[in-house]
Coordinates of C-alpha atoms in Angstrom, one line a residue:
X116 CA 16.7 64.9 -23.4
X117 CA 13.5 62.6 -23.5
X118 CA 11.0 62.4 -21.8
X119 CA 10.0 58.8 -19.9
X120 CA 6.7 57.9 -19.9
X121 CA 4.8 57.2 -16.5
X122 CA 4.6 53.7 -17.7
X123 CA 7.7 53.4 -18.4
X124 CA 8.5 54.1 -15.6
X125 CA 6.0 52.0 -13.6
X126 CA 7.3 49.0 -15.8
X127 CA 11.1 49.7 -14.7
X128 CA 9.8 49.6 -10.7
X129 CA 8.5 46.7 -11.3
X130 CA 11.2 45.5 -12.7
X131 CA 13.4 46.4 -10.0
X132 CA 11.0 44.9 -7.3
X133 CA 10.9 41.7 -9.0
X134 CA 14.9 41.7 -9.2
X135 CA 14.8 42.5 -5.2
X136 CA 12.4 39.6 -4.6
X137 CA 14.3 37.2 -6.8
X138 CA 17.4 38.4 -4.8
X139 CA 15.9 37.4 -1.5
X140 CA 14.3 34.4 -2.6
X141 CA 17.6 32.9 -3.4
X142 CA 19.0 34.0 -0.3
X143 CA 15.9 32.4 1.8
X144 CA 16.9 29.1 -0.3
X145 CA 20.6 28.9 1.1
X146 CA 21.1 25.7 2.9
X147 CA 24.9 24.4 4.4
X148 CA 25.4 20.7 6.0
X149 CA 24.5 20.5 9.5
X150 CA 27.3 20.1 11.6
X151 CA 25.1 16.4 13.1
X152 CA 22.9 15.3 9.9
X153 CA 20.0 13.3 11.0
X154 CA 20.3 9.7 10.1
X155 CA 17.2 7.2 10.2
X156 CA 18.3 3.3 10.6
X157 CA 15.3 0.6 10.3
X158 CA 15.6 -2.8 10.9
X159 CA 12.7 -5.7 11.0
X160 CA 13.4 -7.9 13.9
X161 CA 11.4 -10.9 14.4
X162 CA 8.0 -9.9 12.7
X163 CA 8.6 -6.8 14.0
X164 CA 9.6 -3.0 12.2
X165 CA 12.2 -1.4 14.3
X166 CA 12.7 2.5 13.4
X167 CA 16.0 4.6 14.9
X168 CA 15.9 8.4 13.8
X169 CA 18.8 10.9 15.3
X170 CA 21.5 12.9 14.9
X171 CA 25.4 12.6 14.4
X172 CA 27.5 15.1 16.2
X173 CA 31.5 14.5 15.5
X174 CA 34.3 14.2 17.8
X175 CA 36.5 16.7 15.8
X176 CA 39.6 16.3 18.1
X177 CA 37.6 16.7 21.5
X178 CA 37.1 14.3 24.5
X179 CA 33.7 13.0 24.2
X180 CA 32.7 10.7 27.5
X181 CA 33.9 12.6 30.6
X182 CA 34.0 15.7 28.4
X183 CA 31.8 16.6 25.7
X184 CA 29.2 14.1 26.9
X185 CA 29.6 14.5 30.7
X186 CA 29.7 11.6 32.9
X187 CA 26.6 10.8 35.3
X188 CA 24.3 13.3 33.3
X189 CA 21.0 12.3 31.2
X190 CA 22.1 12.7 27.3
X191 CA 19.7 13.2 24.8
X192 CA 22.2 10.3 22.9
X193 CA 23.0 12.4 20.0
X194 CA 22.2 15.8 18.9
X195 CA 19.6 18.4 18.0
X196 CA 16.3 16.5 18.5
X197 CA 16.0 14.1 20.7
X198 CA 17.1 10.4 19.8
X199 CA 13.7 8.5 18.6
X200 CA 13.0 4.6 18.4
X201 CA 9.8 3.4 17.0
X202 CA 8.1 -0.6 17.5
X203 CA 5.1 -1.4 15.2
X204 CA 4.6 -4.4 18.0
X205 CA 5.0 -4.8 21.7
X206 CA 8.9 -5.7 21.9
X207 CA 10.9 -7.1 25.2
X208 CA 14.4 -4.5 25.6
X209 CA 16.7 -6.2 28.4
X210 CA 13.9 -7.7 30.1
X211 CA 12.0 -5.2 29.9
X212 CA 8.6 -5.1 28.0
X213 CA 7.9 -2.4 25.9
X214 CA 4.6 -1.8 23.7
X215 CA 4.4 -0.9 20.4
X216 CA 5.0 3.1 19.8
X217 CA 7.5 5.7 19.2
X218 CA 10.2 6.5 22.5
X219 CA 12.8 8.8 23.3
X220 CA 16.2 6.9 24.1
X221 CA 18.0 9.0 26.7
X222 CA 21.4 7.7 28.7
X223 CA 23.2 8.5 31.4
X224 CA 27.3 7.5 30.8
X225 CA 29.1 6.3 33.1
X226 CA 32.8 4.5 33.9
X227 CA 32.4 0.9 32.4
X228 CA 28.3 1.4 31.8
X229 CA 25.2 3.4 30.7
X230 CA 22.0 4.3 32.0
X231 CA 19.9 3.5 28.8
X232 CA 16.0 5.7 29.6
X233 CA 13.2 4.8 27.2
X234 CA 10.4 7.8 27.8
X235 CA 7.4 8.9 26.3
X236 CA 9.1 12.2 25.5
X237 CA 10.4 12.9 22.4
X238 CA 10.4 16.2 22.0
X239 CA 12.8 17.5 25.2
X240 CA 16.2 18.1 22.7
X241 CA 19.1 19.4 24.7
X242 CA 16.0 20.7 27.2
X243 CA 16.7 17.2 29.3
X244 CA 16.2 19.1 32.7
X245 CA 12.7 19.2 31.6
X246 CA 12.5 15.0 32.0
X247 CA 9.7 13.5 34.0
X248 CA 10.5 9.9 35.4
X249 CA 6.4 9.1 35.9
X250 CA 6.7 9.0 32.3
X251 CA 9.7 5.8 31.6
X252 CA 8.8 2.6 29.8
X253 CA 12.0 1.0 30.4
X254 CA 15.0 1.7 32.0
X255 CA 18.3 -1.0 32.3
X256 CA 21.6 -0.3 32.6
X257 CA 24.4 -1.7 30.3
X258 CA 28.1 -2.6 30.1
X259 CA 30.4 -0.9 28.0
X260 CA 33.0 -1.8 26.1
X261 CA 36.7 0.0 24.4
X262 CA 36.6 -0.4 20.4
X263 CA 39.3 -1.4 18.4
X264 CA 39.3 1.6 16.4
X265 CA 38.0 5.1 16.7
X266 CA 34.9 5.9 16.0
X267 CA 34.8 10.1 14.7
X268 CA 31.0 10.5 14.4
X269 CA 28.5 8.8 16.5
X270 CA 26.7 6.1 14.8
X271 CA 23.8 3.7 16.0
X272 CA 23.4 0.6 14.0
X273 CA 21.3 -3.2 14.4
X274 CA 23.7 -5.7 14.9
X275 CA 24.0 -9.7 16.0
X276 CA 21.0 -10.7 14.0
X277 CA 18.7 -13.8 14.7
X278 CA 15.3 -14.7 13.6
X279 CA 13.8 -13.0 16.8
X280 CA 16.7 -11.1 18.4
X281 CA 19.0 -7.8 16.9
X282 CA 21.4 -5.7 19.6
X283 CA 20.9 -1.9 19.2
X284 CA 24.8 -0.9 19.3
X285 CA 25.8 2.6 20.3
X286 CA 29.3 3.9 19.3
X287 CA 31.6 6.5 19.7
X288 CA 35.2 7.4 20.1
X289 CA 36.5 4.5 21.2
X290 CA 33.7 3.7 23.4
X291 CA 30.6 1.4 22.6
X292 CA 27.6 0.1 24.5
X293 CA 24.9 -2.7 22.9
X294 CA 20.7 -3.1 24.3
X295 CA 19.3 -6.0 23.2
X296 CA 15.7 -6.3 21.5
X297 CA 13.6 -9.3 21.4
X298 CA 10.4 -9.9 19.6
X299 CA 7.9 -12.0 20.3
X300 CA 7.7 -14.0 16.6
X301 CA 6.9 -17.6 18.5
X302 CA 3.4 -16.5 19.0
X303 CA 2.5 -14.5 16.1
X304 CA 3.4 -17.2 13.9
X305 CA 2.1 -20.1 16.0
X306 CA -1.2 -17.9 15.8
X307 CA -0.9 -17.5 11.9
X308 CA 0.0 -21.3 11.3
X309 CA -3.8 -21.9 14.0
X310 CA -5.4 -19.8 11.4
X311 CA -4.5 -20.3 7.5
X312 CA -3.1 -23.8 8.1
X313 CA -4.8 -25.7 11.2
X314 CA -8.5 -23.9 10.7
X315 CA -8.7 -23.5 7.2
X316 CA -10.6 -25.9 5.3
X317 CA -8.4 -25.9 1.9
X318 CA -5.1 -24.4 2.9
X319 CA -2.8 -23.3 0.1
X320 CA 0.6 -25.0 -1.1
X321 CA 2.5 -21.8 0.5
X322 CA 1.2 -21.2 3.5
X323 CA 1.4 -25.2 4.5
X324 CA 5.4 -25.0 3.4
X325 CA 5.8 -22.4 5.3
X326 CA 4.2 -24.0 8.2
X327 CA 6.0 -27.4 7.5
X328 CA 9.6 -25.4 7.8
X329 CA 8.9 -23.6 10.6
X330 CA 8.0 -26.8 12.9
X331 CA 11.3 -28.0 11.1
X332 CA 13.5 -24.8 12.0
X333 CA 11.8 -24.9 15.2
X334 CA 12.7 -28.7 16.9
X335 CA 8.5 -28.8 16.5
X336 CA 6.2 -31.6 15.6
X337 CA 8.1 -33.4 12.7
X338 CA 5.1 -35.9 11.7
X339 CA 2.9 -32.9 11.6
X340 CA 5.1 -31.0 9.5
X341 CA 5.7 -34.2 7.1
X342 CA 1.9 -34.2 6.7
X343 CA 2.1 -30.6 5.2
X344 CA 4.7 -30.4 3.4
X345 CA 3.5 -33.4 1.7
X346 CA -0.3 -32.3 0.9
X347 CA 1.6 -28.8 -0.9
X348 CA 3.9 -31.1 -2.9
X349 CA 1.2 -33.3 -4.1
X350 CA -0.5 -30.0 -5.3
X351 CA 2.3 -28.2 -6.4
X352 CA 5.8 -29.7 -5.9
X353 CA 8.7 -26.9 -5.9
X354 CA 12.5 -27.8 -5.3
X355 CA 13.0 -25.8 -2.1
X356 CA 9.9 -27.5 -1.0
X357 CA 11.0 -30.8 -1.4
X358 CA 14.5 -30.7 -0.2
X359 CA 12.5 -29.4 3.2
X360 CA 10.6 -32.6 2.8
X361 CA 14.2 -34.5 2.6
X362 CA 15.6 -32.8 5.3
X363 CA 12.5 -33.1 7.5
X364 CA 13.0 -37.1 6.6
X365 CA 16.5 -37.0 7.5
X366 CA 15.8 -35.5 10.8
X367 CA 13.2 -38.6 11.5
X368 CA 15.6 -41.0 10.7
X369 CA 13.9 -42.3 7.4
X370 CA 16.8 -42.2 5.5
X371 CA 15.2 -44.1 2.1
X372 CA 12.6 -41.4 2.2
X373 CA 15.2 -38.7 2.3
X374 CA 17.1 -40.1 -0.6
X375 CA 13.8 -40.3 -2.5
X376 CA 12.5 -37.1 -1.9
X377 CA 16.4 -35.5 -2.6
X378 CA 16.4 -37.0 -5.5
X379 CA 12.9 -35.4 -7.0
X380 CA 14.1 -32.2 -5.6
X381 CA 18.0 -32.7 -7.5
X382 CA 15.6 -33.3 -10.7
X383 CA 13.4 -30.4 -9.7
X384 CA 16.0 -28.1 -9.9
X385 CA 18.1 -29.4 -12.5
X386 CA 14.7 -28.4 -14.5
X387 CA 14.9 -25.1 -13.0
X388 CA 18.1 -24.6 -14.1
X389 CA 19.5 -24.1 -9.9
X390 CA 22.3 -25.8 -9.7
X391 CA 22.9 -24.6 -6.0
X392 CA 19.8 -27.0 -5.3
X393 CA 21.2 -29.8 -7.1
X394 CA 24.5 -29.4 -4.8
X395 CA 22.5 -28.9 -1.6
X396 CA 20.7 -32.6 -2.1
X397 CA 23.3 -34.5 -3.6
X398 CA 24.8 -33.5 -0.1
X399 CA 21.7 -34.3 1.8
X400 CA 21.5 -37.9 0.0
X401 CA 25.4 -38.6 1.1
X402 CA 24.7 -38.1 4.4
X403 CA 21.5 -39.8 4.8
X404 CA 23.5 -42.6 3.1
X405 CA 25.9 -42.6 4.7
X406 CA 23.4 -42.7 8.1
X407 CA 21.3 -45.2 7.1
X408 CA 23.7 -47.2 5.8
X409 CA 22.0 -48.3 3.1

């Protein structure tokens, strides 16, 4: 026999306790799927950031409106945590205006439309008995509509995309339901234009461009954007630039400007190697041509 030491064994204890924790450890670490992930969708709308974060339960063979999600009950519209929607700027849902800040979307289903609740509250989860009315931004109801194909786990996406405009679109089984949001980007840029272009001294070639197309996008003041765009070409003349200058032309009717100014921008871009350009304002310089006659 021999004898063990009482450090040896102290060393072995150790040992063994350090095993235990690196046993328990790993076990603490063990993570599955959840049976909704979360899911965060972001979209810039307007001027606007627009931020969606919730959860995705599955159908997995079961009924889902008039069933899993009852009919005429307030749904947290998803799973685990409450559904969330964020604005960086005051935004106008359905009519209604909503300021900048971070919302719990709640919805009551119905046959042929849904009770769509935007509350302060984000934190209720399944606990929706716990809602408080007094504490609403916006609440609007809309019409829903049968999908063409089934939809297994519920998904919110931005969809129908303009400049100042995306529909929120809600979808599930075979059932789908769309809110509208609507961002006020005719004033924030009308004030940005007032104070780089129409204030400042010694505007820059960029911010008068940018000016000059957005009077020209906008049915605005076409002599006033001519004015700009032409002070940043004199300074620094880009192709883009001066195919907006032809196309603002065309729009006035000065057709022999238009050809002129397409034709600087074709040799622009040629330079530039853009052919795309080149295409765009041979196109421009038929139809002004062809306009004008000439």
């Amino acid at each position: 026999m021999y004898a063990i030491s009482r450090n040896t064994l102290l060393a072995g204890t150790a040992l063994a306790g350090a095993f235990v924790l690196t046993i328990s450890s790993a076990q603490a670490q063990l993570s599955t799927p959840a049976a909704s992930p979360k899911s965060t969708v972001q979209q810039r709308v307007g001027l606007t950031d627009v931020t969606i974060t919730y959860s995705r339960p599955s159908a997995k063979g079961r009924a889902v409106f008039g069933g899993l999600v009852p009919f005429d009950k307030r749904w947290r519209t998803g799973a685990n945590a409450t559904t969330s929607i964020k604005f960086s700027d005051e935004v106008t849902i359905e009519g209604k205006k909503v300021p900048a800040g971070e919302y719990g979307i709640y919805t009551i289903p119905k046959k042929g439309e849904w009770i769509v609740v935007l509350n302060k509250s984000t934190k209720m989860g399944a606990d929706v008995d716990a809602f408080k009315d007094d504490e609403d931004v916006a609440r609007f109801t809309v019409k829903t509509t049968k999908l063409p194909a089934k939809v297994e786990t519920f998904t919110i996406n931005f969809t129908d995309l303009t400049p100042a405009t995306a529909n929120v679109a809600l979808e599930w089984e075979l059932t789908g339901a769309k809110f509208k949001i609507t961002s006020d980007v005719e004033t924030k840029v009308m004030a940005q234009i007032d104070e780089k272009v129409v204030k400042n001294a010694s505007p820059n070639a960029n911010d008068l461009a940018a000016a000059a197309a957005y009077y020209y996008d906008n049915n605005k003041d076409l002599k006033q954007a001519l004015a700009w765009l032409q002070k940043a070409n004199a300074t620094d003349p880009k192709f883009w630039n001066v195919h907006t200058e032809a196309k603002i032309r065309l729009k006035m009717k000065d057709y022999k400007g238009a050809v002129t100014a397409a034709e600087q921008s074709k040799k622009l871009a040629l330079d530039a190697k853009n052919n795309d350009y080149a295409v765009m304002n041979d196109q421009l310089m038929v139809q002004a041509k062809k306009e004008g006659k000439l």
